[in-house]
mmCIF file of C-alpha atoms in Angstrom:
data_model
loop_
_atom_site.group_PDB
_atom_site.id
_atom_site.type_symbol
_atom_site.label_atom_id
_atom_site.label_comp_id
_atom_site.label_asym_id
_atom_site.label_seq_id
_atom_site.Cartn_x
_atom_site.Cartn_y
_atom_site.Cartn_z
ATOM 1 C CA MET A 18 -24.683 1.649 21.112
ATOM 2 C CA SER A 19 -23.573 4.901 22.721
ATOM 3 C CA LEU A 20 -24.679 8.247 21.299
ATOM 4 C CA PRO A 21 -21.143 9.222 20.144
ATOM 5 C CA THR A 22 -20.771 5.896 18.336
ATOM 6 C CA PHE A 23 -24.204 6.307 16.734
ATOM 7 C CA VAL A 24 -23.347 9.817 15.515
ATOM 8 C CA ARG A 25 -20.015 8.637 14.140
ATOM 9 C CA ASN A 26 -21.522 5.646 12.338
ATOM 10 C CA ALA A 27 -24.358 7.749 10.930
ATOM 11 C CA THR A 28 -21.847 10.271 9.613
ATOM 12 C CA ALA A 29 -19.909 7.497 7.880
ATOM 13 C CA ALA A 30 -23.101 6.053 6.367
ATOM 14 C CA CYS A 31 -24.068 9.464 4.982
ATOM 15 C CA ALA A 32 -20.561 10.150 3.685
ATOM 16 C CA HIS A 33 -20.623 6.837 1.802
ATOM 17 C CA CYS A 34 -23.754 7.946 -0.055
ATOM 18 C CA LEU A 35 -22.635 11.461 -0.926
ATOM 19 C CA PRO A 36 -20.536 12.467 -3.931
ATOM 20 C CA PRO A 37 -17.230 14.073 -2.906
ATOM 21 C CA PHE A 38 -17.561 17.774 -2.159
ATOM 22 C CA ARG A 39 -15.328 20.482 -0.773
ATOM 23 C CA GLY A 40 -15.279 20.347 3.009
ATOM 24 C CA LEU A 41 -16.472 16.748 3.417
ATOM 25 C CA GLY A 42 -13.135 15.624 4.831
ATOM 26 C CA THR A 43 -13.028 18.554 7.242
ATOM 27 C CA LEU A 44 -16.559 17.800 8.436
ATOM 28 C CA CYS A 45 -15.749 14.126 9.017
ATOM 29 C CA ASN A 46 -12.552 15.042 10.857
ATOM 30 C CA LYS A 47 -14.433 17.360 13.203
ATOM 31 C CA ILE A 48 -17.137 14.794 13.944
ATOM 32 C CA ASN A 49 -14.467 12.141 14.425
ATOM 33 C CA SER A 50 -12.580 14.286 16.954
ATOM 34 C CA LEU A 51 -15.804 15.238 18.728
ATOM 35 C CA THR A 52 -17.077 11.672 19.091
ATOM 36 C CA LEU A 53 -13.700 10.351 20.220
ATOM 37 C CA GLY A 54 -13.625 13.120 22.816
ATOM 38 C CA MET A 55 -17.082 12.016 23.996
ATOM 39 C CA GLY A 56 -15.823 8.495 24.609
ATOM 40 C CA ALA A 57 -16.445 6.598 21.374
ATOM 41 C CA ASP A 58 -14.148 3.599 20.909
ATOM 42 C CA SER A 59 -11.250 4.394 18.599
ATOM 43 C CA LEU A 60 -11.549 0.979 16.926
ATOM 44 C CA ALA A 61 -14.309 0.734 14.339
ATOM 45 C CA THR A 62 -15.340 -1.415 11.403
ATOM 46 C CA ALA A 63 -14.919 0.325 8.060
ATOM 47 C CA LYS A 64 -17.432 -0.878 5.477
ATOM 48 C CA MET A 65 -15.541 -0.630 2.217
ATOM 49 C CA ARG A 66 -17.253 0.016 -1.091
ATOM 50 C CA ASP A 67 -16.014 -3.274 -2.535
ATOM 51 C CA GLY A 68 -18.022 -5.178 0.095
ATOM 52 C CA THR A 69 -15.126 -5.988 2.417
ATOM 53 C CA THR A 70 -14.730 -4.732 5.982
ATOM 54 C CA LEU A 71 -11.639 -3.557 7.841
ATOM 55 C CA LEU A 72 -11.008 -2.958 11.517
ATOM 56 C CA VAL A 73 -9.452 0.514 11.677
ATOM 57 C CA ASP A 74 -8.259 2.916 14.353
ATOM 58 C CA LEU A 75 -9.934 6.308 14.079
ATOM 59 C CA THR A 76 -7.120 8.115 15.876
ATOM 60 C CA THR A 77 -4.892 7.605 12.825
ATOM 61 C CA ARG A 78 -4.744 9.820 9.765
ATOM 62 C CA THR A 79 -4.049 6.785 7.590
ATOM 63 C CA GLU A 80 -7.054 4.720 8.662
ATOM 64 C CA LYS A 81 -9.871 7.066 9.619
ATOM 65 C CA TRP A 82 -10.724 8.266 6.111
ATOM 66 C CA ALA A 83 -11.342 4.665 5.044
ATOM 67 C CA PHE A 84 -14.043 4.516 7.721
ATOM 68 C CA TYR A 85 -15.814 7.661 6.556
ATOM 69 C CA SER A 86 -15.374 7.236 2.796
ATOM 70 C CA GLY A 87 -15.469 3.462 2.407
ATOM 71 C CA GLN A 88 -12.323 3.459 0.312
ATOM 72 C CA TYR A 89 -8.557 3.726 0.488
ATOM 73 C CA ASP A 90 -6.528 4.439 -2.647
ATOM 74 C CA GLY A 91 -9.672 3.442 -4.507
ATOM 75 C CA ASP A 92 -8.472 4.489 -7.966
ATOM 76 C CA LEU A 93 -5.118 2.749 -7.561
ATOM 77 C CA ILE A 94 -6.633 -0.481 -6.262
ATOM 78 C CA SER A 95 -9.214 -0.498 -9.066
ATOM 79 C CA MET A 96 -6.397 -0.019 -11.555
ATOM 80 C CA ILE A 97 -4.429 -2.926 -10.082
ATOM 81 C CA VAL A 98 -7.453 -5.219 -10.177
ATOM 82 C CA SER A 99 -8.127 -4.268 -13.805
ATOM 83 C CA LEU A 100 -4.527 -5.075 -14.817
ATOM 84 C CA LEU A 101 -4.095 -8.217 -12.746
ATOM 85 C CA ASP A 102 -3.855 -11.717 -14.175
ATOM 86 C CA HIS A 103 -5.880 -13.504 -11.507
ATOM 87 C CA ASP A 104 -4.030 -16.763 -12.108
ATOM 88 C CA SER A 105 -0.747 -15.100 -11.076
ATOM 89 C CA TYR A 106 0.484 -13.508 -7.850
ATOM 90 C CA PHE A 107 0.223 -10.019 -6.394
ATOM 91 C CA LEU A 108 2.884 -8.906 -3.910
ATOM 92 C CA ASP A 109 1.909 -6.308 -1.314
ATOM 93 C CA VAL A 110 5.198 -4.933 -0.005
ATOM 94 C CA GLY A 111 4.301 -2.783 2.980
ATOM 95 C CA GLY A 112 0.998 -4.469 3.762
ATOM 96 C CA ASN A 113 0.105 -2.186 6.701
ATOM 97 C CA ILE A 114 -3.302 -3.325 8.048
ATOM 98 C CA GLY A 115 -4.473 -4.803 4.748
ATOM 99 C CA PHE A 116 -5.991 -2.078 2.586
ATOM 100 C CA TYR A 117 -4.520 -3.533 -0.615
ATOM 101 C CA THR A 118 -4.241 -7.146 0.528
ATOM 102 C CA VAL A 119 -7.912 -7.489 1.450
ATOM 103 C CA ALA A 120 -9.194 -5.715 -1.660
ATOM 104 C CA VAL A 121 -7.016 -7.681 -4.082
ATOM 105 C CA ALA A 122 -7.557 -11.016 -2.308
ATOM 106 C CA SER A 123 -11.295 -10.375 -2.516
ATOM 107 C CA SER A 124 -10.861 -9.844 -6.255
ATOM 108 C CA TYR A 125 -9.040 -13.178 -6.569
ATOM 109 C CA ARG A 126 -11.964 -14.870 -4.841
ATOM 110 C CA ALA A 127 -14.522 -13.148 -7.065
ATOM 111 C CA HIS A 128 -12.629 -14.129 -10.233
ATOM 112 C CA LYS A 129 -12.047 -17.692 -8.975
ATOM 113 C CA GLY A 130 -8.405 -17.221 -9.922
ATOM 114 C CA GLU A 131 -5.535 -19.557 -9.105
ATOM 115 C CA GLY A 132 -3.299 -16.707 -7.937
ATOM 116 C CA ARG A 133 -2.876 -15.298 -4.460
ATOM 117 C CA VAL A 134 -1.737 -12.196 -2.587
ATOM 118 C CA ILE A 135 1.603 -12.454 -0.797
ATOM 119 C CA ALA A 136 1.874 -9.626 1.728
ATOM 120 C CA PHE A 137 4.874 -8.434 3.736
ATOM 121 C CA GLU A 138 4.439 -6.272 6.836
ATOM 122 C CA PRO A 139 7.304 -5.956 9.347
ATOM 123 C CA PHE A 140 5.699 -4.110 12.286
ATOM 124 C CA ALA A 141 4.058 -6.595 14.654
ATOM 125 C CA SER A 142 0.865 -4.661 15.484
ATOM 126 C CA ASN A 143 0.201 -3.809 11.842
ATOM 127 C CA TYR A 144 0.798 -7.440 10.920
ATOM 128 C CA GLN A 145 -1.645 -8.664 13.566
ATOM 129 C CA ARG A 146 -4.318 -6.284 12.246
ATOM 130 C CA LEU A 147 -3.529 -7.356 8.670
ATOM 131 C CA GLU A 148 -4.030 -10.975 9.684
ATOM 132 C CA SER A 149 -7.255 -10.123 11.522
ATOM 133 C CA ASN A 150 -8.648 -8.178 8.563
ATOM 134 C CA ALA A 151 -7.922 -11.064 6.195
ATOM 135 C CA GLN A 152 -9.680 -13.443 8.583
ATOM 136 C CA ARG A 153 -12.760 -11.256 9.101
ATOM 137 C CA ASN A 154 -13.278 -11.347 5.322
ATOM 138 C CA ALA A 155 -12.656 -15.123 5.119
ATOM 139 C CA LEU A 156 -9.715 -14.560 2.772
ATOM 140 C CA GLU A 157 -7.205 -16.936 4.366
ATOM 141 C CA ASP A 158 -7.189 -19.134 1.245
ATOM 142 C CA TYR A 159 -6.457 -16.156 -1.007
ATOM 143 C CA CYS A 160 -3.474 -14.569 0.718
ATOM 144 C CA GLU A 161 -0.221 -15.474 2.429
ATOM 145 C CA LEU A 162 1.025 -13.075 5.089
ATOM 146 C CA TYR A 163 4.573 -12.637 6.352
ATOM 147 C CA ASN A 164 5.724 -10.619 9.361
ATOM 148 C CA VAL A 165 8.889 -9.321 7.685
ATOM 149 C CA GLY A 166 9.921 -6.302 5.667
ATOM 150 C CA LEU A 167 11.762 -6.446 2.353
ATOM 151 C CA SER A 168 15.131 -4.765 1.871
ATOM 152 C CA ASP A 169 18.574 -5.481 0.388
ATOM 153 C CA GLU A 170 19.848 -7.667 3.237
ATOM 154 C CA ARG A 171 18.599 -9.965 5.957
ATOM 155 C CA LYS A 172 18.908 -8.328 9.350
ATOM 156 C CA GLU A 173 17.163 -7.159 12.475
ATOM 157 C CA CYS A 174 16.693 -3.413 12.725
ATOM 158 C CA GLU A 175 14.316 -0.775 14.075
ATOM 159 C CA ILE A 176 11.318 0.954 12.562
ATOM 160 C CA THR A 177 10.034 4.382 13.582
ATOM 161 C CA LEU A 178 6.376 4.614 14.617
ATOM 162 C CA ARG A 179 5.333 7.806 12.923
ATOM 163 C CA GLU A 180 2.470 10.321 12.965
ATOM 164 C CA ASP A 181 -0.373 7.797 13.182
ATOM 165 C CA PHE A 182 0.884 6.589 16.556
ATOM 166 C CA GLU A 183 0.894 10.009 18.207
ATOM 167 C CA GLY A 184 -2.774 9.677 19.171
ATOM 168 C CA GLY A 185 -2.233 6.380 20.962
ATOM 169 C CA SER A 186 -2.934 3.980 18.107
ATOM 170 C CA GLU A 187 -1.211 0.596 18.000
ATOM 171 C CA THR A 188 -1.258 0.580 14.177
ATOM 172 C CA GLY A 189 -0.338 3.051 11.473
ATOM 173 C CA ASN A 190 2.403 4.410 9.257
ATOM 174 C CA ALA A 191 5.905 3.308 10.178
ATOM 175 C CA ALA A 192 9.245 3.804 8.454
ATOM 176 C CA ILE A 193 12.800 2.570 8.664
ATOM 177 C CA PRO A 194 14.917 5.464 10.023
ATOM 178 C CA VAL A 195 16.368 7.808 7.405
ATOM 179 C CA GLY A 196 18.066 10.481 9.525
ATOM 180 C CA ASP A 197 18.279 11.765 13.073
ATOM 181 C CA GLU A 198 16.426 15.009 12.353
ATOM 182 C CA LYS A 199 13.452 13.374 10.627
ATOM 183 C CA ASP A 200 13.210 10.458 13.058
ATOM 184 C CA LYS A 201 14.176 11.923 16.428
ATOM 185 C CA ASN A 202 10.661 12.457 17.828
ATOM 186 C CA PHE A 203 9.260 9.000 17.090
ATOM 187 C CA ARG A 204 9.251 5.812 19.124
ATOM 188 C CA ARG A 205 10.941 2.762 17.637
ATOM 189 C CA ALA A 206 10.210 -0.943 17.470
ATOM 190 C CA PRO A 207 12.277 -3.960 16.376
ATOM 191 C CA ILE A 208 11.559 -5.606 13.014
ATOM 192 C CA MET A 209 13.056 -8.250 10.736
ATOM 193 C CA LEU A 210 14.087 -7.590 7.139
ATOM 194 C CA GLU A 211 14.570 -10.079 4.302
ATOM 195 C CA MET A 212 15.572 -9.922 0.641
ATOM 196 C CA LEU A 213 12.875 -10.951 -1.842
ATOM 197 C CA ASP A 214 15.436 -12.855 -3.931
ATOM 198 C CA ALA A 215 16.474 -15.029 -0.980
ATOM 199 C CA PHE A 216 12.920 -15.326 0.342
ATOM 200 C CA TRP A 217 11.602 -16.495 -3.039
ATOM 201 C CA GLN A 218 14.267 -19.164 -3.344
ATOM 202 C CA GLU A 219 14.057 -20.387 0.254
ATOM 203 C CA HIS A 220 10.287 -20.817 -0.016
ATOM 204 C CA GLN A 221 10.719 -22.594 -3.365
ATOM 205 C CA TYR A 222 8.393 -20.147 -5.088
ATOM 206 C CA GLN A 223 10.270 -20.176 -8.387
ATOM 207 C CA ASP A 224 7.250 -21.677 -10.173
ATOM 208 C CA ARG A 225 4.960 -18.862 -8.981
ATOM 209 C CA LYS A 226 4.378 -16.104 -11.508
ATOM 210 C CA ILE A 227 4.331 -12.577 -10.061
ATOM 211 C CA ASP A 228 2.129 -10.312 -12.146
ATOM 212 C CA VAL A 229 1.944 -7.114 -10.067
ATOM 213 C CA ILE A 230 3.895 -5.723 -7.105
ATOM 214 C CA LYS A 231 2.799 -2.788 -4.977
ATOM 215 C CA VAL A 232 5.638 -1.349 -2.894
ATOM 216 C CA ASP A 233 4.958 1.394 -0.349
ATOM 217 C CA ILE A 234 7.627 1.363 2.348
ATOM 218 C CA GLU A 235 8.202 5.014 3.205
ATOM 219 C CA GLY A 236 11.422 5.860 1.415
ATOM 220 C CA HIS A 237 12.930 2.364 1.537
ATOM 221 C CA GLU A 238 11.799 1.377 -1.960
ATOM 222 C CA ASP A 239 15.279 1.440 -3.513
ATOM 223 C CA TYR A 240 16.504 -1.064 -0.923
ATOM 224 C CA PHE A 241 13.632 -3.342 -1.918
ATOM 225 C CA PHE A 242 14.660 -3.135 -5.581
ATOM 226 C CA ARG A 243 18.267 -4.025 -4.780
ATOM 227 C CA GLY A 244 17.154 -7.076 -2.810
ATOM 228 C CA ALA A 245 14.688 -8.170 -5.508
ATOM 229 C CA ARG A 246 16.775 -7.766 -8.671
ATOM 230 C CA THR A 247 16.862 -11.434 -9.665
ATOM 231 C CA VAL A 248 13.137 -11.967 -9.138
ATOM 232 C CA ILE A 249 12.143 -8.753 -10.919
ATOM 233 C CA GLU A 250 14.426 -9.405 -13.893
ATOM 234 C CA ALA A 251 13.121 -12.965 -14.247
ATOM 235 C CA GLN A 252 9.430 -12.255 -13.635
ATOM 236 C CA ARG A 253 9.109 -8.742 -15.113
ATOM 237 C CA PRO A 254 6.097 -7.741 -13.011
ATOM 238 C CA THR A 255 4.186 -4.504 -13.228
ATOM 239 C CA ILE A 256 5.185 -2.410 -10.195
ATOM 240 C CA LEU A 257 3.197 0.292 -8.427
ATOM 241 C CA MET A 258 5.685 2.248 -6.318
ATOM 242 C CA GLU A 259 5.056 5.100 -3.931
ATOM 243 C CA VAL A 260 7.384 8.073 -4.414
ATOM 244 C CA ASN A 261 7.636 9.892 -1.083
ATOM 245 C CA LYS A 262 10.148 12.640 -1.796
ATOM 246 C CA PRO A 263 10.664 13.947 1.769
ATOM 247 C CA TYR A 264 12.186 10.617 2.824
ATOM 248 C CA TYR A 265 14.673 10.697 -0.043
ATOM 249 C CA GLN A 266 15.455 14.345 0.599
ATOM 250 C CA ALA A 267 16.234 13.434 4.209
ATOM 251 C CA ARG A 268 18.656 10.808 2.885
ATOM 252 C CA GLU A 269 20.158 13.407 0.509
ATOM 253 C CA VAL A 270 19.892 11.129 -2.525
ATOM 254 C CA GLU A 271 18.969 11.984 -6.121
ATOM 255 C CA LEU A 272 15.913 10.058 -7.331
ATOM 256 C CA ASP A 273 16.781 9.343 -10.952
ATOM 257 C CA SER A 274 20.372 8.306 -10.316
ATOM 258 C CA LEU A 275 19.123 6.126 -7.448
ATOM 259 C CA PHE A 276 16.198 4.370 -9.145
ATOM 260 C CA LEU A 277 16.725 4.307 -12.898
ATOM 261 C CA PRO A 278 19.690 1.892 -12.726
ATOM 262 C CA LEU A 279 17.544 -0.446 -10.593
ATOM 263 C CA ILE A 280 14.694 -0.688 -13.120
ATOM 264 C CA PRO A 281 15.240 -3.464 -15.704
ATOM 265 C CA PRO A 282 15.430 -2.539 -19.406
ATOM 266 C CA ASP A 283 12.280 -1.902 -21.447
ATOM 267 C CA TYR A 284 10.054 -0.687 -18.649
ATOM 268 C CA VAL A 285 7.770 2.279 -19.327
ATOM 269 C CA LEU A 286 6.970 4.620 -16.426
ATOM 270 C CA PHE A 287 3.687 6.391 -15.725
ATOM 271 C CA ARG A 288 2.284 8.525 -12.927
ATOM 272 C CA PRO A 289 -1.248 9.635 -12.005
ATOM 273 C CA LEU A 290 -2.372 12.948 -13.468
ATOM 274 C CA GLY A 291 -5.827 14.247 -12.581
ATOM 275 C CA SER A 292 -8.298 11.427 -13.190
ATOM 276 C CA GLY A 293 -5.923 9.606 -15.542
ATOM 277 C CA TRP A 294 -2.260 8.837 -16.108
ATOM 278 C CA THR A 295 0.669 10.296 -18.015
ATOM 279 C CA THR A 296 4.069 9.002 -19.050
ATOM 280 C CA LEU A 297 6.943 9.711 -16.685
ATOM 281 C CA GLN A 298 10.433 10.496 -17.949
ATOM 282 C CA SER A 299 11.966 11.549 -14.638
ATOM 283 C CA LEU A 300 10.991 10.844 -11.050
ATOM 284 C CA HIS A 301 11.597 14.528 -10.387
ATOM 285 C CA ASP A 302 8.328 15.164 -12.241
ATOM 286 C CA CYS A 303 6.452 13.431 -9.406
ATOM 287 C CA GLN A 304 4.685 15.420 -6.715
ATOM 288 C CA ALA A 305 6.083 15.435 -3.172
ATOM 289 C CA LEU A 306 3.910 12.393 -2.437
ATOM 290 C CA ASP A 307 3.090 10.475 -5.585
ATOM 291 C CA ASN A 308 3.001 7.072 -7.247
ATOM 292 C CA ALA A 309 4.860 5.653 -10.220
ATOM 293 C CA LEU A 310 3.631 2.720 -12.297
ATOM 294 C CA LEU A 311 6.389 0.667 -13.921
ATOM 295 C CA VAL A 312 5.140 -1.459 -16.825
ATOM 296 C CA PRO A 313 7.204 -3.922 -18.902
ATOM 297 C CA ARG A 314 6.929 -2.808 -22.519
ATOM 298 C CA GLU A 315 5.758 -6.251 -23.647
ATOM 299 C CA LYS A 316 2.701 -6.010 -21.389
ATOM 300 C CA LEU A 317 1.481 -2.934 -23.240
ATOM 301 C CA ASP A 318 0.280 -5.261 -26.021
ATOM 302 C CA LEU A 319 -2.201 -6.926 -23.645
ATOM 303 C CA PRO A 320 -5.816 -5.708 -23.986
ATOM 304 C CA ARG A 321 -6.063 -4.817 -20.299
ATOM 305 C CA TYR A 322 -3.154 -2.360 -20.736
ATOM 306 C CA GLU A 323 -4.715 -0.542 -23.684
ATOM 307 C CA ARG A 324 -4.958 2.862 -21.993
ATOM 308 C CA PHE A 325 -1.275 2.733 -21.062
ATOM 309 C CA ARG A 326 -0.272 1.607 -24.551
ATOM 310 C CA LYS A 327 -2.024 4.646 -26.004
ATOM 311 C CA LEU A 328 -0.129 6.919 -23.619
ATOM 312 C CA ALA A 329 3.189 5.281 -24.463
ATOM 313 C CA ASP A 330 2.523 5.701 -28.199
ATOM 314 C CA THR A 331 1.883 9.447 -27.967
#
């Protein structure tokens, strides 16, 4: 092992053991840049706190913190696992390299559940890493992976390879174009899009119960909802949705008028607040980059949703 790689790995091991403190991220970023500059390989194995491992690229903003902290969206993934019926299905829409897919599939295995993860990732290099990360954790029997994106029509289109790719990475954050000004400086790659409604029927998945959906597709979430209306109305899953306001601002659309008609009746909305959650009346109350949790009202009576029921009752 080279000295730069040793220093980098030792830093990650120490960071895993330390409680979060101001400046830890800055310190890890500096050591990461220094060791990469000294010739350390950009690809590294992130040892996650749930016992899984992920191959990540340390030139990317999205992936490198998982290496140094051992977690990615840890609170959100823990919340999903705590709410999940492990005999039903979890859909990972925008699978990226497998942060959610691997963690949730590992939970299915631990619970010996009958359900599975179904993950959708349209960009080829991300999909290949997603597949590799599932395999390195021996999770092939607990997830199904598809190299397509979900939208409101079936078509071929392009995806922009965004900030993560600027350092030479082959994986990272990618987004369907939203406007010339926001997209003009990024390379593009071809992808295939499908509608969840058509996909579900063509694969004869009607007997599969979807319990939770996570959708994080960089400002394309409303298109997903339009292409998944029949499935969502029939299945009434809990939905964790990223709200990335800059993408919608670039499209010059108004969030509430765009999304609220797409959400079926009797859903209650929440968003993270500090170390907990709060009810959400308007998507305008979200931060610039935030998450919204959409819960069918009937699920609030389940014991695992108790904390959300208490919020909804106040």
